[in-house]
GROMACS .gro file of N, CA, C and O in nm:
model
  308
    1UNK      N    1  19.576   4.814  -6.239
    1UNK     CA    2  19.616   4.595  -6.209
    1UNK      C    3  19.619   4.619  -6.438
    1UNK      O    4  19.569   4.635  -6.440
    2UNK      N    5  19.692   4.519  -6.446
    2UNK     CA    6  19.701   4.503  -6.564
    2UNK      C    7  19.595   4.366  -6.630
    2UNK      O    8  19.630   4.322  -6.572
    3UNK      N    9  19.611   4.408  -6.749
    3UNK     CA   10  19.524   4.269  -6.789
    3UNK      C   11  19.537   4.175  -6.853
    3UNK      O   12  19.493   4.073  -6.813
    4UNK      N   13  19.674   4.103  -6.791
    4UNK     CA   14  19.773   4.001  -6.702
    4UNK      C   15  19.711   3.900  -6.606
    4UNK      O   16  19.705   3.780  -6.562
    5UNK      N   17  19.713   4.025  -6.511
    5UNK     CA   18  19.677   3.954  -6.410
    5UNK      C   19  19.497   3.977  -6.378
    5UNK      O   20  19.507   3.830  -6.272
    6UNK      N   21  19.421   4.042  -6.452
    6UNK     CA   22  19.299   3.985  -6.483
    6UNK      C   23  19.243   3.906  -6.541
    6UNK      O   24  19.147   3.838  -6.467
    7UNK      N   25  19.372   3.903  -6.670
    7UNK     CA   26  19.343   3.748  -6.665
    7UNK      C   27  19.324   3.603  -6.621
    7UNK      O   28  19.282   3.485  -6.603
    8UNK      N   29  19.501   3.600  -6.547
    8UNK     CA   30  19.513   3.488  -6.429
    8UNK      C   31  19.372   3.518  -6.358
    8UNK      O   32  19.297   3.406  -6.312
    9UNK      N   33  19.326   3.588  -6.360
    9UNK     CA   34  19.208   3.563  -6.246
    9UNK      C   35  19.056   3.519  -6.256
    9UNK      O   36  18.984   3.389  -6.224
   10UNK      N   37  19.069   3.598  -6.397
   10UNK     CA   38  18.934   3.411  -6.451
   10UNK      C   39  19.005   3.287  -6.462
   10UNK      O   40  18.839   3.183  -6.480
   11UNK      N   41  19.057   3.311  -6.550
   11UNK     CA   42  19.188   3.144  -6.585
   11UNK      C   43  19.087   3.091  -6.383
   11UNK      O   44  19.058   2.901  -6.446
   12UNK      N   45  19.216   3.175  -6.279
   12UNK     CA   46  19.132   3.107  -6.223
   12UNK      C   47  19.057   3.038  -6.149
   12UNK      O   48  19.032   2.923  -6.081
   13UNK      N   49  18.958   3.156  -6.225
   13UNK     CA   50  18.809   3.149  -6.147
   13UNK      C   51  18.822   3.045  -6.233
   13UNK      O   52  18.678   2.866  -6.178
   14UNK      N   53  18.758   2.978  -6.411
   14UNK     CA   54  18.725   2.906  -6.480
   14UNK      C   55  18.825   2.790  -6.443
   14UNK      O   56  18.747   2.649  -6.419
   15UNK      N   57  18.894   2.770  -6.359
   15UNK     CA   58  18.989   2.567  -6.325
   15UNK      C   59  18.906   2.627  -6.210
   15UNK      O   60  18.885   2.463  -6.155
   16UNK      N   61  18.910   2.764  -6.119
   16UNK     CA   62  18.807   2.614  -5.928
   16UNK      C   63  18.612   2.631  -5.956
   16UNK      O   64  18.622   2.467  -5.884
   17UNK      N   65  18.581   2.586  -6.064
   17UNK     CA   66  18.445   2.605  -6.144
   17UNK      C   67  18.461   2.405  -6.158
   17UNK      O   68  18.377   2.350  -6.177
   18UNK      N   69  18.581   2.412  -6.253
   18UNK     CA   70  18.563   2.298  -6.376
   18UNK      C   71  18.620   2.162  -6.288
   18UNK      O   72  18.609   2.069  -6.259
   19UNK      N   73  18.767   2.209  -6.211
   19UNK     CA   74  18.866   2.091  -6.084
   19UNK      C   75  18.873   2.108  -5.998
   19UNK      O   76  18.928   2.048  -5.924
   20UNK      N   77  18.906   2.283  -5.919
   20UNK     CA   78  18.889   2.303  -5.801
   20UNK      C   79  19.051   2.358  -5.786
   20UNK      O   80  19.141   2.331  -5.920
   21UNK      N   81  19.076   2.401  -5.672
   21UNK     CA   82  19.202   2.443  -5.725
   21UNK      C   83  19.263   2.410  -5.565
   21UNK      O   84  19.251   2.336  -5.458
   22UNK      N   85  19.474   2.449  -5.598
   22UNK     CA   86  19.505   2.347  -5.418
   22UNK      C   87  19.536   2.539  -5.388
   22UNK      O   88  19.509   2.604  -5.405
   23UNK      N   89  19.562   2.434  -5.330
   23UNK     CA   90  19.612   2.575  -5.132
   23UNK      C   91  19.655   2.713  -5.261
   23UNK      O   92  19.631   2.849  -5.142
   24UNK      N   93  19.788   2.694  -5.304
   24UNK     CA   94  19.842   2.756  -5.372
   24UNK      C   95  19.749   2.906  -5.443
   24UNK      O   96  19.774   3.027  -5.494
   25UNK      N   97  19.739   2.813  -5.508
   25UNK     CA   98  19.643   2.814  -5.629
   25UNK      C   99  19.502   2.973  -5.565
   25UNK      O  100  19.466   3.071  -5.565
   26UNK      N  101  19.440   2.928  -5.455
   26UNK     CA  102  19.323   2.944  -5.374
   26UNK      C  103  19.358   3.060  -5.348
   26UNK      O  104  19.274   3.232  -5.293
   27UNK      N  105  19.480   3.085  -5.228
   27UNK     CA  106  19.634   3.226  -5.216
   27UNK      C  107  19.631   3.300  -5.262
   27UNK      O  108  19.597   3.470  -5.246
   28UNK      N  109  19.640   3.304  -5.439
   28UNK     CA  110  19.737   3.371  -5.571
   28UNK      C  111  19.597   3.408  -5.539
   28UNK      O  112  19.593   3.546  -5.619
   29UNK      N  113  19.464   3.376  -5.585
   29UNK     CA  114  19.389   3.393  -5.659
   29UNK      C  115  19.324   3.511  -5.545
   29UNK      O  116  19.292   3.595  -5.536
   30UNK      N  117  19.276   3.485  -5.428
   30UNK     CA  118  19.222   3.570  -5.359
   30UNK      C  119  19.366   3.727  -5.356
   30UNK      O  120  19.253   3.811  -5.289
   31UNK      N  121  19.473   3.679  -5.304
   31UNK     CA  122  19.576   3.840  -5.341
   31UNK      C  123  19.532   3.888  -5.426
   31UNK      O  124  19.515   4.044  -5.445
   32UNK      N  125  19.423   3.831  -5.603
   32UNK     CA  126  19.371   3.875  -5.761
   32UNK      C  127  19.365   4.010  -5.701
   32UNK      O  128  19.324   4.110  -5.722
   33UNK      N  129  19.260   3.964  -5.661
   33UNK     CA  130  19.117   3.985  -5.604
   33UNK      C  131  19.126   4.090  -5.562
   33UNK      O  132  19.039   4.214  -5.506
   34UNK      N  133  19.168   4.073  -5.421
   34UNK     CA  134  19.212   4.196  -5.332
   34UNK      C  135  19.311   4.302  -5.453
   34UNK      O  136  19.220   4.440  -5.393
   35UNK      N  137  19.358   4.299  -5.489
   35UNK     CA  138  19.460   4.341  -5.546
   35UNK      C  139  19.330   4.432  -5.664
   35UNK      O  140  19.395   4.585  -5.674
   36UNK      N  141  19.271   4.390  -5.736
   36UNK     CA  142  19.196   4.442  -5.831
   36UNK      C  143  19.101   4.513  -5.765
   36UNK      O  144  19.019   4.623  -5.790
   37UNK      N  145  19.000   4.417  -5.678
   37UNK     CA  146  18.934   4.535  -5.522
   37UNK      C  147  19.007   4.658  -5.563
   37UNK      O  148  18.956   4.783  -5.558
   38UNK      N  149  19.136   4.672  -5.457
   38UNK     CA  150  19.181   4.785  -5.432
   38UNK      C  151  19.197   4.890  -5.489
   38UNK      O  152  19.152   4.997  -5.528
   39UNK      N  153  19.218   4.793  -5.661
   39UNK     CA  154  19.264   4.952  -5.787
   39UNK      C  155  19.128   4.959  -5.824
   39UNK      O  156  19.085   5.090  -5.854
   40UNK      N  157  19.005   4.949  -5.718
   40UNK     CA  158  18.859   4.997  -5.817
   40UNK      C  159  18.876   5.057  -5.701
   40UNK      O  160  18.802   5.241  -5.748
   41UNK      N  161  18.864   5.102  -5.592
   41UNK     CA  162  18.863   5.172  -5.527
   41UNK      C  163  18.925   5.304  -5.535
   41UNK      O  164  18.907   5.357  -5.542
   42UNK      N  165  19.068   5.290  -5.555
   42UNK     CA  166  19.230   5.378  -5.629
   42UNK      C  167  19.057   5.463  -5.778
   42UNK      O  168  19.105   5.608  -5.740
   43UNK      N  169  18.980   5.366  -5.817
   43UNK     CA  170  18.988   5.431  -5.959
   43UNK      C  171  18.851   5.509  -5.918
   43UNK      O  172  18.853   5.649  -5.942
   44UNK      N  173  18.742   5.549  -5.862
   44UNK     CA  174  18.692   5.484  -5.784
   44UNK      C  175  18.730   5.625  -5.704
   44UNK      O  176  18.616   5.812  -5.730
   45UNK      N  177  18.803   5.668  -5.647
   45UNK     CA  178  18.789   5.765  -5.597
   45UNK      C  179  18.852   5.944  -5.629
   45UNK      O  180  18.885   5.978  -5.572
   46UNK      N  181  18.951   5.842  -5.728
   46UNK     CA  182  19.011   5.933  -5.795
   46UNK      C  183  18.876   6.018  -5.941
   46UNK      O  184  18.892   6.149  -5.955
   47UNK      N  185  18.787   5.975  -6.003
   47UNK     CA  186  18.657   6.027  -6.061
   47UNK      C  187  18.594   6.056  -5.956
   47UNK      O  188  18.574   6.193  -6.061
   48UNK      N  189  18.598   6.065  -5.812
   48UNK     CA  190  18.506   6.187  -5.744
   48UNK      C  191  18.642   6.282  -5.717
   48UNK      O  192  18.510   6.330  -5.631
   49UNK      N  193  18.706   6.268  -5.658
   49UNK     CA  194  18.806   6.312  -5.625
   49UNK      C  195  18.847   6.467  -5.745
   49UNK      O  196  18.858   6.563  -5.711
   50UNK      N  197  18.787   6.400  -5.886
   50UNK     CA  198  18.793   6.521  -5.993
   50UNK      C  199  18.628   6.571  -6.038
   50UNK      O  200  18.587   6.580  -6.195
   51UNK      N  201  18.448   6.500  -5.937
   51UNK     CA  202  18.397   6.526  -5.993
   51UNK      C  203  18.288   6.647  -5.841
   51UNK      O  204  18.389   6.668  -5.763
   52UNK      N  205  18.225   6.697  -5.899
   52UNK     CA  206  18.198   6.772  -5.858
   52UNK      C  207  18.032   6.835  -5.853
   52UNK      O  208  17.937   6.783  -5.958
   53UNK      N  209  17.894   6.861  -5.692
   53UNK     CA  210  17.828   6.875  -5.773
   53UNK      C  211  17.799   7.005  -5.802
   53UNK      O  212  17.842   7.118  -5.711
   54UNK      N  213  17.673   7.089  -5.862
   54UNK     CA  214  17.620   7.227  -5.807
   54UNK      C  215  17.492   7.296  -5.703
   54UNK      O  216  17.390   7.229  -5.714
   55UNK      N  217  17.495   7.276  -5.542
   55UNK     CA  218  17.426   7.283  -5.464
   55UNK      C  219  17.251   7.400  -5.479
   55UNK      O  220  17.285   7.470  -5.627
   56UNK      N  221  17.201   7.398  -5.414
   56UNK     CA  222  17.062   7.492  -5.425
   56UNK      C  223  17.055   7.590  -5.493
   56UNK      O  224  17.028   7.671  -5.570
   57UNK      N  225  17.202   7.733  -5.451
   57UNK     CA  226  17.197   7.776  -5.512
   57UNK      C  227  17.294   7.873  -5.630
   57UNK      O  228  17.403   7.989  -5.588
   58UNK      N  229  17.391   7.762  -5.664
   58UNK     CA  230  17.538   7.761  -5.729
   58UNK      C  231  17.618   7.677  -5.775
   58UNK      O  232  17.714   7.711  -5.753
   59UNK      N  233  17.655   7.725  -5.607
   59UNK     CA  234  17.764   7.684  -5.548
   59UNK      C  235  17.826   7.528  -5.588
   59UNK      O  236  17.743   7.463  -5.579
   60UNK      N  237  17.934   7.512  -5.596
   60UNK     CA  238  17.989   7.452  -5.711
   60UNK      C  239  18.061   7.352  -5.578
   60UNK      O  240  18.172   7.382  -5.522
   61UNK      N  241  17.971   7.202  -5.535
   61UNK     CA  242  18.124   7.131  -5.395
   61UNK      C  243  18.202   7.005  -5.499
   61UNK      O  244  18.175   6.955  -5.584
   62UNK      N  245  18.386   7.020  -5.406
   62UNK     CA  246  18.470   7.016  -5.468
   62UNK      C  247  18.437   6.820  -5.399
   62UNK      O  248  18.326   6.830  -5.360
   63UNK      N  249  18.544   6.728  -5.494
   63UNK     CA  250  18.544   6.609  -5.476
   63UNK      C  251  18.577   6.556  -5.309
   63UNK      O  252  18.458   6.510  -5.267
   64UNK      N  253  18.586   6.687  -5.224
   64UNK     CA  254  18.585   6.668  -5.091
   64UNK      C  255  18.439   6.562  -5.001
   64UNK      O  256  18.401   6.505  -4.944
   65UNK      N  257  18.310   6.655  -5.097
   65UNK     CA  258  18.174   6.646  -5.112
   65UNK      C  259  18.171   6.483  -5.107
   65UNK      O  260  18.047   6.385  -5.022
   66UNK      N  261  18.250   6.405  -5.203
   66UNK     CA  262  18.138   6.232  -5.186
   66UNK      C  263  18.221   6.144  -5.073
   66UNK      O  264  18.232   6.042  -5.078
   67UNK      N  265  18.298   6.258  -5.052
   67UNK     CA  266  18.472   6.138  -4.926
   67UNK      C  267  18.387   6.024  -4.781
   67UNK      O  268  18.500   5.986  -4.750
   68UNK      N  269  18.295   6.132  -4.816
   68UNK     CA  270  18.170   6.072  -4.666
   68UNK      C  271  18.208   6.123  -4.493
   68UNK      O  272  18.118   6.063  -4.412
   69UNK      N  273  18.351   6.195  -4.523
   69UNK     CA  274  18.324   6.384  -4.414
   69UNK      C  275  18.265   6.438  -4.424
   69UNK      O  276  18.266   6.394  -4.267
   70UNK      N  277  18.145   6.506  -4.445
   70UNK     CA  278  18.048   6.540  -4.422
   70UNK      C  279  17.938   6.464  -4.319
   70UNK      O  280  17.874   6.439  -4.297
   71UNK      N  281  17.898   6.348  -4.451
   71UNK     CA  282  17.847   6.248  -4.335
   71UNK      C  283  17.811   6.162  -4.224
   71UNK      O  284  17.759   6.219  -4.180
   72UNK      N  285  17.923   6.121  -4.249
   72UNK     CA  286  17.997   6.124  -4.111
   72UNK      C  287  18.023   6.196  -3.922
   72UNK      O  288  17.929   6.194  -3.868
   73UNK      N  289  18.012   6.311  -4.041
   73UNK     CA  290  18.026   6.409  -3.902
   73UNK      C  291  17.881   6.472  -3.931
   73UNK      O  292  17.853   6.507  -3.784
   74UNK      N  293  17.720   6.442  -4.031
   74UNK     CA  294  17.611   6.518  -3.950
   74UNK      C  295  17.548   6.355  -3.858
   74UNK      O  296  17.471   6.345  -3.808
   75UNK      N  297  17.620   6.224  -3.881
   75UNK     CA  298  17.602   6.147  -3.792
   75UNK      C  299  17.635   6.120  -3.731
   75UNK      O  300  17.543   6.054  -3.632
   76UNK      N  301  17.692   6.170  -3.610
   76UNK     CA  302  17.831   6.152  -3.530
   76UNK      C  303  17.721   6.228  -3.434
   76UNK      O  304  17.724   6.243  -3.315
   77UNK      N  305  17.633   6.328  -3.491
   77UNK     CA  306  17.608   6.477  -3.420
   77UNK      C  307  17.471   6.488  -3.376
   77UNK      O  308  17.389   6.382  -3.450
   0.00000   0.00000   0.00000
């Protein structure tokens, strides 16, 4: 997400607090916020893919350890 879009999110927030937003501005704000959330999720996923932990035996577990696949598998059994 570009700095310009982040500035626009802030600008719309300030305007919403001061005087309110038009319907078009509310839609723009919602779209920008969703884009921001998506970019944060992608960034976090990328960081976790390059993160590993060392288990009790000294083995490195790669990024898939954090994907939730193992947790979901355990939860379902």
